[in-house]
């Protein structure tokens, strides 16, 4: 048997007719940029989150860049970024001329360790970017409290946590702003690149909207040099459809994670993901920690199972940030994840026989 890490065809097959209707309609209307569906999606997504404003853009990296830029973050500023996340969160800060200041992640939730932030704050610190990694939210209560005390902006990275929750509140509703990715493999993915930022801050929203449209509120009134970042009409139409299914898909992920958790609980050599009691984890990634990570990955591959590593290098240890001369002991949890983390297949549409096969093979590897 072959079990891919993710099977987007299995996800899309059940909604193929609806997707075809969308393709047909978008082609009929031929309003490929700034079509009505973009506005409709922005309104629908904001409403689902209970947030005033949503700006649809080209991808999440753009959304974060634009948000930080319009918050005034730039040369000389410092921004707190978790040591273990996708590179977006650090590179965007660097590209603004500011400095990402890495903080280790928590050993239980793998998200920004709030207890280690304070020691990294300086007079130049302007913002914190908590990342709700793998689908579980960071300790937003503690982070927002700290931000209030030190007058810092908080931008949640929700790229992996669509409709995840913390104390019964949705991801993206805690910070001054939040960004989402709709990259095809995310819990809610487009059929190509797409992203958005959300905020209650009307002024910030208007500024970001202008930046994404060449510094203009309409076509030609350029108030400042901006750029171009837009969500295609087609992607917005697809995402509007997917809003109908995301809860069911997340439920499926949670169920699959639960099956893995029950099966692996008998294993001593594998650390399964833990969900903090105040969180609803939406399992974008099912990441286990094991000392035999490379051997397990190789064994699974030989048995037809595709596992992935998120991520092979914690950000301080990438070539991009090698100049900071970080030591392993500076980021012990992130380093442990880098060395031992393995993400097992999990996706809506994953069949019971596929998951049973993965479980059997993991058990076989540990000779249970
Ligand atoms: C995918 C991802 C991003 C980047 O999203 P894009 O839409 O590809 O720019 C940012 N942060 C995290 C945590 C991600 O997983």
CSV table of C-alpha atoms and ligand atoms in Angstrom, one decimal:
chain,number,residue,atom,x,y,z
A,1,UNK,CA,0.0,0.0,0.0
A,2,UNK,CA,1.1,3.6,-0.6
A,3,UNK,CA,0.1,6.3,1.8
A,4,UNK,CA,1.0,9.8,0.7
A,5,UNK,CA,1.7,12.5,3.3
A,6,UNK,CA,-1.3,14.4,2.0
A,7,UNK,CA,-3.8,13.5,-0.8
A,8,UNK,CA,-5.3,16.6,-2.2
A,9,UNK,CA,-7.2,14.6,-4.8
A,10,UNK,CA,-8.9,12.6,-2.1
A,11,UNK,CA,-9.9,16.0,-0.5
A,12,UNK,CA,-11.3,17.5,-3.7
A,13,UNK,CA,-12.9,14.5,-5.3
A,14,UNK,CA,-16.1,14.7,-3.2
A,15,UNK,CA,-16.6,18.4,-4.1
A,16,UNK,CA,-15.5,18.1,-7.8
A,17,UNK,CA,-18.9,19.1,-9.2
A,18,UNK,CA,-19.1,22.2,-7.0
A,19,UNK,CA,-15.5,23.1,-8.1
A,20,UNK,CA,-16.3,22.7,-11.7
A,21,UNK,CA,-19.3,25.0,-11.3
A,22,UNK,CA,-17.0,27.6,-9.8
A,23,UNK,CA,-14.5,27.3,-12.6
A,24,UNK,CA,-17.3,27.7,-15.2
A,25,UNK,CA,-18.8,30.7,-13.4
A,26,UNK,CA,-15.5,32.5,-13.0
A,27,UNK,CA,-14.6,31.9,-16.6
A,28,UNK,CA,-18.1,33.1,-17.7
A,29,UNK,CA,-17.7,36.3,-15.7
A,30,UNK,CA,-14.1,36.7,-16.6
A,31,UNK,CA,-13.5,39.1,-13.7
A,32,UNK,CA,-10.3,37.5,-12.7
A,33,UNK,CA,-9.0,40.2,-10.3
A,34,UNK,CA,-11.1,42.1,-7.8
A,35,UNK,CA,-14.2,40.0,-8.7
A,36,UNK,CA,-17.2,40.1,-6.4
A,37,UNK,CA,-16.1,36.8,-4.9
A,38,UNK,CA,-13.1,38.4,-3.3
A,39,UNK,CA,-15.2,40.9,-1.4
A,40,UNK,CA,-17.7,38.1,-0.6
A,41,UNK,CA,-14.9,35.9,0.8
A,42,UNK,CA,-13.4,38.8,2.9
A,43,UNK,CA,-16.8,39.4,4.4
A,44,UNK,CA,-17.6,35.7,5.0
A,45,UNK,CA,-14.2,35.0,6.6
A,46,UNK,CA,-14.3,38.0,8.8
A,47,UNK,CA,-17.9,37.1,9.9
A,48,UNK,CA,-16.9,33.5,10.7
A,49,UNK,CA,-14.1,34.8,12.9
A,50,UNK,CA,-16.1,37.6,14.4
A,51,UNK,CA,-13.5,40.2,13.3
A,52,UNK,CA,-14.3,43.5,11.7
A,53,UNK,CA,-12.0,43.4,8.7
A,54,UNK,CA,-10.4,40.9,6.4
A,55,UNK,CA,-8.0,41.8,3.5
A,56,UNK,CA,-7.5,39.0,0.9
A,57,UNK,CA,-3.9,39.0,-0.5
A,58,UNK,CA,-1.7,36.9,-2.6
A,59,UNK,CA,-0.3,34.7,0.2
A,60,UNK,CA,0.4,34.7,4.0
A,61,UNK,CA,4.0,35.9,3.6
A,62,UNK,CA,2.7,39.0,1.9
A,63,UNK,CA,-0.1,39.4,4.5
A,64,UNK,CA,2.5,39.4,7.3
A,65,UNK,CA,4.9,41.7,5.4
A,66,UNK,CA,2.2,44.2,4.7
A,67,UNK,CA,0.8,44.1,8.2
A,68,UNK,CA,4.1,44.7,9.9
A,69,UNK,CA,5.0,47.4,7.4
A,70,UNK,CA,1.8,49.3,7.9
A,71,UNK,CA,2.3,48.9,11.7
A,72,UNK,CA,5.4,50.9,11.1
A,73,UNK,CA,7.9,48.2,11.9
A,74,UNK,CA,11.3,48.7,10.2
A,75,UNK,CA,14.9,49.7,10.6
A,76,UNK,CA,16.2,49.3,14.1
A,77,UNK,CA,13.2,47.5,15.5
A,78,UNK,CA,13.1,44.0,17.0
A,79,UNK,CA,10.3,41.5,16.7
A,80,UNK,CA,9.9,38.3,18.8
A,81,UNK,CA,9.7,35.2,16.6
A,82,UNK,CA,9.5,31.5,17.7
A,83,UNK,CA,12.6,29.5,17.0
A,84,UNK,CA,10.6,26.7,15.4
A,85,UNK,CA,8.3,27.7,12.6
A,86,UNK,CA,8.2,28.3,8.9
A,87,UNK,CA,10.7,30.9,7.7
A,88,UNK,CA,8.1,33.4,6.8
A,89,UNK,CA,7.9,34.8,10.3
A,90,UNK,CA,11.6,35.7,10.4
A,91,UNK,CA,12.3,36.6,6.8
A,92,UNK,CA,9.5,39.1,6.6
A,93,UNK,CA,11.0,40.9,9.7
A,94,UNK,CA,14.4,40.8,8.1
A,95,UNK,CA,13.1,42.2,4.8
A,96,UNK,CA,11.7,45.2,6.6
A,97,UNK,CA,15.1,46.0,8.0
A,98,UNK,CA,14.1,44.9,11.5
A,99,UNK,CA,15.7,42.1,13.5
A,100,UNK,CA,13.9,38.8,14.4
A,101,UNK,CA,14.7,37.9,18.0
A,102,UNK,CA,14.2,34.2,18.4
A,103,UNK,CA,12.5,32.7,21.5
A,104,UNK,CA,12.4,28.9,22.1
A,105,UNK,CA,9.1,27.0,21.9
A,106,UNK,CA,7.3,25.3,24.7
A,107,UNK,CA,8.1,21.6,25.2
A,108,UNK,CA,4.4,20.6,25.5
A,109,UNK,CA,2.6,22.7,22.8
A,110,UNK,CA,5.6,23.5,20.5
A,111,UNK,CA,4.4,27.1,20.4
A,112,UNK,CA,6.2,30.3,21.5
A,113,UNK,CA,7.2,29.8,25.1
A,114,UNK,CA,5.6,32.9,26.8
A,115,UNK,CA,7.8,32.4,29.9
A,116,UNK,CA,10.9,33.0,27.8
A,117,UNK,CA,9.8,36.2,26.0
A,118,UNK,CA,10.4,38.8,28.7
A,119,UNK,CA,14.2,38.1,29.0
A,120,UNK,CA,14.5,38.9,25.2
A,121,UNK,CA,12.7,42.2,25.3
A,122,UNK,CA,14.7,45.4,24.8
A,123,UNK,CA,13.7,49.1,24.2
A,124,UNK,CA,13.7,48.2,20.5
A,125,UNK,CA,11.2,45.4,20.7
A,126,UNK,CA,8.0,46.4,18.8
A,127,UNK,CA,6.0,43.2,18.2
A,128,UNK,CA,5.5,39.6,18.9
A,129,UNK,CA,4.5,37.0,16.3
A,130,UNK,CA,3.0,33.9,18.0
A,131,UNK,CA,2.6,31.0,15.6
A,132,UNK,CA,-0.1,28.5,16.2
A,133,UNK,CA,2.2,25.7,15.1
A,134,UNK,CA,0.8,22.4,13.7
A,135,UNK,CA,-2.7,23.5,14.5
A,136,UNK,CA,-2.4,24.3,18.2
A,137,UNK,CA,-2.6,27.8,19.6
A,138,UNK,CA,0.1,29.6,21.5
A,139,UNK,CA,-0.5,30.8,25.1
A,140,UNK,CA,-2.3,33.9,23.9
A,141,UNK,CA,-3.6,35.0,27.3
A,142,UNK,CA,0.0,35.3,28.6
A,143,UNK,CA,1.3,36.8,25.4
A,144,UNK,CA,-1.5,39.5,25.2
A,145,UNK,CA,-0.9,40.4,28.8
A,146,UNK,CA,2.8,40.8,28.3
A,147,UNK,CA,2.1,42.8,25.1
A,148,UNK,CA,-0.1,45.2,27.1
A,149,UNK,CA,2.4,45.7,29.8
A,150,UNK,CA,5.3,46.4,27.3
A,151,UNK,CA,3.1,48.2,24.7
A,152,UNK,CA,3.9,45.7,21.9
A,153,UNK,CA,1.9,44.7,18.8
A,154,UNK,CA,0.9,41.1,18.5
A,155,UNK,CA,0.4,39.5,15.1
A,156,UNK,CA,-0.9,35.9,15.2
A,157,UNK,CA,0.3,33.6,12.5
A,158,UNK,CA,-2.7,31.3,11.8
A,159,UNK,CA,-1.3,29.7,8.7
A,160,UNK,CA,-1.6,26.2,10.3
A,161,UNK,CA,-4.6,26.8,12.6
A,162,UNK,CA,-7.8,27.8,10.7
A,163,UNK,CA,-10.5,27.7,13.3
A,164,UNK,CA,-8.4,26.3,16.1
A,165,UNK,CA,-9.3,27.6,19.5
A,166,UNK,CA,-7.8,28.8,22.8
A,167,UNK,CA,-10.2,29.2,25.8
A,168,UNK,CA,-13.1,28.8,23.3
A,169,UNK,CA,-11.9,31.7,21.2
A,170,UNK,CA,-10.8,31.3,17.6
A,171,UNK,CA,-7.3,31.6,16.3
A,172,UNK,CA,-6.8,35.1,14.9
A,173,UNK,CA,-9.1,36.8,17.4
A,174,UNK,CA,-6.6,37.6,20.1
A,175,UNK,CA,-3.9,39.8,18.5
A,176,UNK,CA,-3.9,43.3,17.0
A,177,UNK,CA,-3.9,41.5,13.7
A,178,UNK,CA,-3.6,37.9,12.4
A,179,UNK,CA,-2.5,36.4,9.1
A,180,UNK,CA,-3.7,33.3,7.4
A,181,UNK,CA,-2.3,31.2,4.6
A,182,UNK,CA,-4.5,29.4,2.1
A,183,UNK,CA,-1.6,27.5,0.4
A,184,UNK,CA,-3.1,24.3,-1.0
A,185,UNK,CA,-1.8,22.0,1.7
A,186,UNK,CA,-3.1,24.1,4.7
A,187,UNK,CA,-6.3,23.0,6.6
A,188,UNK,CA,-8.2,25.4,4.4
A,189,UNK,CA,-6.3,25.7,1.1
A,190,UNK,CA,-6.9,27.4,-2.2
A,191,UNK,CA,-5.9,25.8,-5.6
A,192,UNK,CA,-2.7,27.9,-5.6
A,193,UNK,CA,-1.4,30.7,-3.5
A,194,UNK,CA,-3.7,32.8,-1.4
A,195,UNK,CA,-3.6,34.5,2.1
A,196,UNK,CA,-5.3,37.2,4.2
A,197,UNK,CA,-4.9,39.4,7.2
A,198,UNK,CA,-7.6,40.2,9.7
A,199,UNK,CA,-7.9,42.9,12.2
A,200,UNK,CA,-10.4,45.0,14.3
A,201,UNK,CA,-8.2,48.0,13.5
A,202,UNK,CA,-10.0,50.0,10.7
A,203,UNK,CA,-7.0,52.3,10.1
A,204,UNK,CA,-4.5,49.4,9.9
A,205,UNK,CA,-6.9,47.5,7.5
A,206,UNK,CA,-7.3,50.5,5.2
A,207,UNK,CA,-3.5,51.1,5.2
A,208,UNK,CA,-2.8,47.4,4.3
A,209,UNK,CA,-5.5,47.5,1.6
A,210,UNK,CA,-3.8,50.5,0.1
A,211,UNK,CA,-0.3,49.0,0.3
A,212,UNK,CA,-1.6,45.8,-1.5
A,213,UNK,CA,-3.0,48.0,-4.2
A,214,UNK,CA,0.0,50.2,-5.1
A,215,UNK,CA,-0.6,52.6,-2.2
A,216,UNK,CA,-4.1,53.6,-3.5
A,217,UNK,CA,-7.6,53.3,-2.1
A,218,UNK,CA,-8.9,53.2,-5.7
A,219,UNK,CA,-7.2,52.7,-9.0
A,220,UNK,CA,-5.1,55.8,-9.5
A,221,UNK,CA,-4.9,57.8,-6.3
A,222,UNK,CA,-1.4,56.6,-5.1
A,223,UNK,CA,-0.8,58.0,-1.7
A,224,UNK,CA,2.5,56.2,-1.1
A,225,UNK,CA,4.6,53.6,-2.8
A,226,UNK,CA,3.0,50.2,-2.1
A,227,UNK,CA,3.0,47.0,-4.0
A,228,UNK,CA,0.8,44.4,-5.6
A,229,UNK,CA,-0.7,41.5,-3.6
A,230,UNK,CA,-4.2,40.2,-4.5
A,231,UNK,CA,-6.2,37.1,-4.0
A,232,UNK,CA,-7.5,35.9,-7.4
A,233,UNK,CA,-11.2,35.8,-7.9
A,234,UNK,CA,-11.0,32.1,-8.6
A,235,UNK,CA,-9.2,31.4,-5.4
A,236,UNK,CA,-11.7,33.5,-3.4
A,237,UNK,CA,-14.5,31.6,-5.0
A,238,UNK,CA,-12.9,28.2,-4.1
A,239,UNK,CA,-12.3,29.4,-0.5
A,240,UNK,CA,-15.9,30.6,-0.2
A,241,UNK,CA,-16.9,27.0,-1.0
A,242,UNK,CA,-14.3,25.5,1.3
A,243,UNK,CA,-15.7,27.6,4.2
A,244,UNK,CA,-18.7,25.3,4.1
A,245,UNK,CA,-16.5,22.2,4.7
A,246,UNK,CA,-13.7,23.4,6.9
A,247,UNK,CA,-15.4,22.4,10.2
A,248,UNK,CA,-16.0,18.9,8.9
A,249,UNK,CA,-12.4,18.6,7.6
A,250,UNK,CA,-11.0,19.8,10.9
A,251,UNK,CA,-13.2,17.3,12.7
A,252,UNK,CA,-11.7,14.5,10.5
A,253,UNK,CA,-8.2,15.6,11.3
A,254,UNK,CA,-8.9,15.6,15.0
A,255,UNK,CA,-10.4,12.1,14.8
A,256,UNK,CA,-7.4,10.8,12.9
A,257,UNK,CA,-5.1,12.4,15.5
A,258,UNK,CA,-7.1,10.7,18.2
A,259,UNK,CA,-6.7,7.3,16.5
A,260,UNK,CA,-2.9,7.8,16.2
A,261,UNK,CA,-2.7,9.0,19.8
A,262,UNK,CA,-4.6,5.9,21.2
A,263,UNK,CA,-2.5,3.5,19.1
A,264,UNK,CA,0.9,5.1,20.0
A,265,UNK,CA,0.2,5.6,23.7
A,266,UNK,CA,1.7,2.1,24.4
A,267,UNK,CA,5.0,3.1,22.8
A,268,UNK,CA,7.7,4.4,25.1
A,269,UNK,CA,10.0,5.5,22.3
A,270,UNK,CA,7.7,8.0,20.7
A,271,UNK,CA,6.4,11.3,22.1
A,272,UNK,CA,2.9,12.0,20.8
A,273,UNK,CA,1.5,15.6,20.4
A,274,UNK,CA,-0.1,17.0,23.5
A,275,UNK,CA,-3.0,19.3,23.5
A,276,UNK,CA,-3.2,21.9,26.3
A,277,UNK,CA,-6.6,21.6,28.1
A,278,UNK,CA,-7.5,25.2,27.0
A,279,UNK,CA,-6.9,24.4,23.3
A,280,UNK,CA,-8.8,23.0,20.4
A,281,UNK,CA,-6.0,21.6,18.2
A,282,UNK,CA,-6.9,21.3,14.5
A,283,UNK,CA,-3.9,19.1,13.6
A,284,UNK,CA,-2.6,20.7,10.5
A,285,UNK,CA,0.4,18.5,11.3
A,286,UNK,CA,0.6,15.3,13.4
A,287,UNK,CA,4.2,15.5,14.6
A,288,UNK,CA,5.8,12.9,16.8
A,289,UNK,CA,9.2,13.1,18.5
A,290,UNK,CA,11.5,10.1,18.5
A,291,UNK,CA,15.2,9.5,18.9
A,292,UNK,CA,15.1,7.2,15.8
A,293,UNK,CA,13.5,9.8,13.6
A,294,UNK,CA,15.7,9.2,10.5
A,295,UNK,CA,15.5,5.4,10.7
A,296,UNK,CA,11.7,5.5,11.2
A,297,UNK,CA,11.3,7.9,8.2
A,298,UNK,CA,13.4,5.6,6.1
A,299,UNK,CA,11.5,2.5,7.2
A,300,UNK,CA,8.1,4.1,6.5
A,301,UNK,CA,9.3,5.2,3.1
A,302,UNK,CA,10.4,1.6,2.2
A,303,UNK,CA,6.9,0.5,3.2
A,304,UNK,CA,5.2,3.1,1.0
A,305,UNK,CA,4.4,5.7,3.6
A,306,UNK,CA,5.4,9.3,3.1
A,307,UNK,CA,6.3,11.2,6.3
A,308,UNK,CA,7.8,14.7,6.5
A,309,UNK,CA,10.0,16.8,8.7
A,310,UNK,CA,8.6,20.1,10.0
A,311,UNK,CA,11.2,21.5,10.0
A,312,UNK,CA,14.7,20.1,9.3
A,313,UNK,CA,16.3,23.2,10.8
A,314,UNK,CA,15.0,25.5,13.5
A,315,UNK,CA,15.3,29.0,12.2
A,316,UNK,CA,18.3,30.1,14.3
A,317,UNK,CA,20.2,27.1,12.8
A,318,UNK,CA,19.3,27.9,9.1
A,319,UNK,CA,22.0,29.4,6.9
A,320,UNK,CA,19.8,32.5,6.7
A,321,UNK,CA,20.4,33.2,10.4
A,322,UNK,CA,23.8,31.5,10.9
A,323,UNK,CA,25.3,34.9,11.5
A,324,UNK,CA,23.5,35.1,14.8
A,325,UNK,CA,25.8,32.2,16.0
A,326,UNK,CA,23.1,30.6,18.0
A,327,UNK,CA,24.0,27.6,20.1
A,328,UNK,CA,22.0,24.4,20.5
A,329,UNK,CA,21.6,25.2,24.2
A,330,UNK,CA,19.9,28.6,23.3
A,331,UNK,CA,16.9,26.8,21.8
A,332,UNK,CA,16.8,23.3,23.4
A,333,UNK,CA,13.2,22.5,22.5
A,334,UNK,CA,13.4,23.7,18.9
A,335,UNK,CA,16.6,21.8,18.5
A,336,UNK,CA,15.0,18.6,19.9
A,337,UNK,CA,12.2,19.0,17.4
A,338,UNK,CA,14.6,19.6,14.6
A,339,UNK,CA,16.5,16.4,15.5
A,340,UNK,CA,13.5,14.2,16.4
A,341,UNK,CA,10.3,15.5,14.8
A,342,UNK,CA,8.4,13.5,12.2
A,343,UNK,CA,5.1,14.4,10.7
A,344,UNK,CA,2.9,11.4,9.8
A,345,UNK,CA,0.2,11.4,7.1
A,346,UNK,CA,-3.0,13.2,8.1
A,347,UNK,CA,-5.6,14.6,5.8
A,348,UNK,CA,-9.3,14.8,5.3
A,349,UNK,CA,-10.3,11.8,3.1
A,350,UNK,CA,-7.6,9.6,4.6
A,351,UNK,CA,-9.1,6.1,4.7
A,352,UNK,CA,-9.2,3.9,7.7
A,353,UNK,CA,-7.2,1.2,6.0
A,354,UNK,CA,-4.5,3.8,5.2
A,355,UNK,CA,-4.3,5.0,8.8
A,356,UNK,CA,-4.3,1.4,10.1
A,357,UNK,CA,-1.5,0.6,7.8
A,358,UNK,CA,0.6,3.6,9.0
A,359,UNK,CA,-0.1,2.5,12.6
A,360,UNK,CA,0.8,-1.1,11.9
A,361,UNK,CA,4.1,-0.1,10.3
A,362,UNK,CA,5.0,2.3,13.1
A,363,UNK,CA,4.3,-0.6,15.6
A,364,UNK,CA,6.3,-3.0,13.5
A,365,UNK,CA,9.3,-0.5,13.6
A,366,UNK,CA,9.2,-0.5,17.3
A,367,UNK,CA,8.6,-4.3,17.3
A,368,UNK,CA,5.4,-4.0,19.4
B,1,LIG,C1,2.6,28.1,5.2
B,1,LIG,C2,3.0,29.0,6.3
B,1,LIG,C3,3.3,30.4,6.1
B,1,LIG,C4,3.4,31.0,4.7
B,1,LIG,O1,2.2,31.0,4.0
B,1,LIG,P1,2.3,31.4,2.4
B,1,LIG,O2,0.8,31.5,2.1
B,1,LIG,O3,2.9,30.2,1.7
B,1,LIG,O4,3.1,32.6,2.3
B,1,LIG,C5,3.6,31.2,7.1
B,1,LIG,N1,3.7,30.7,8.4
B,1,LIG,C6,3.4,29.4,8.7
B,1,LIG,C7,3.5,29.0,10.1
B,1,LIG,C8,3.1,28.5,7.6
B,1,LIG,O5,2.9,27.3,7.9
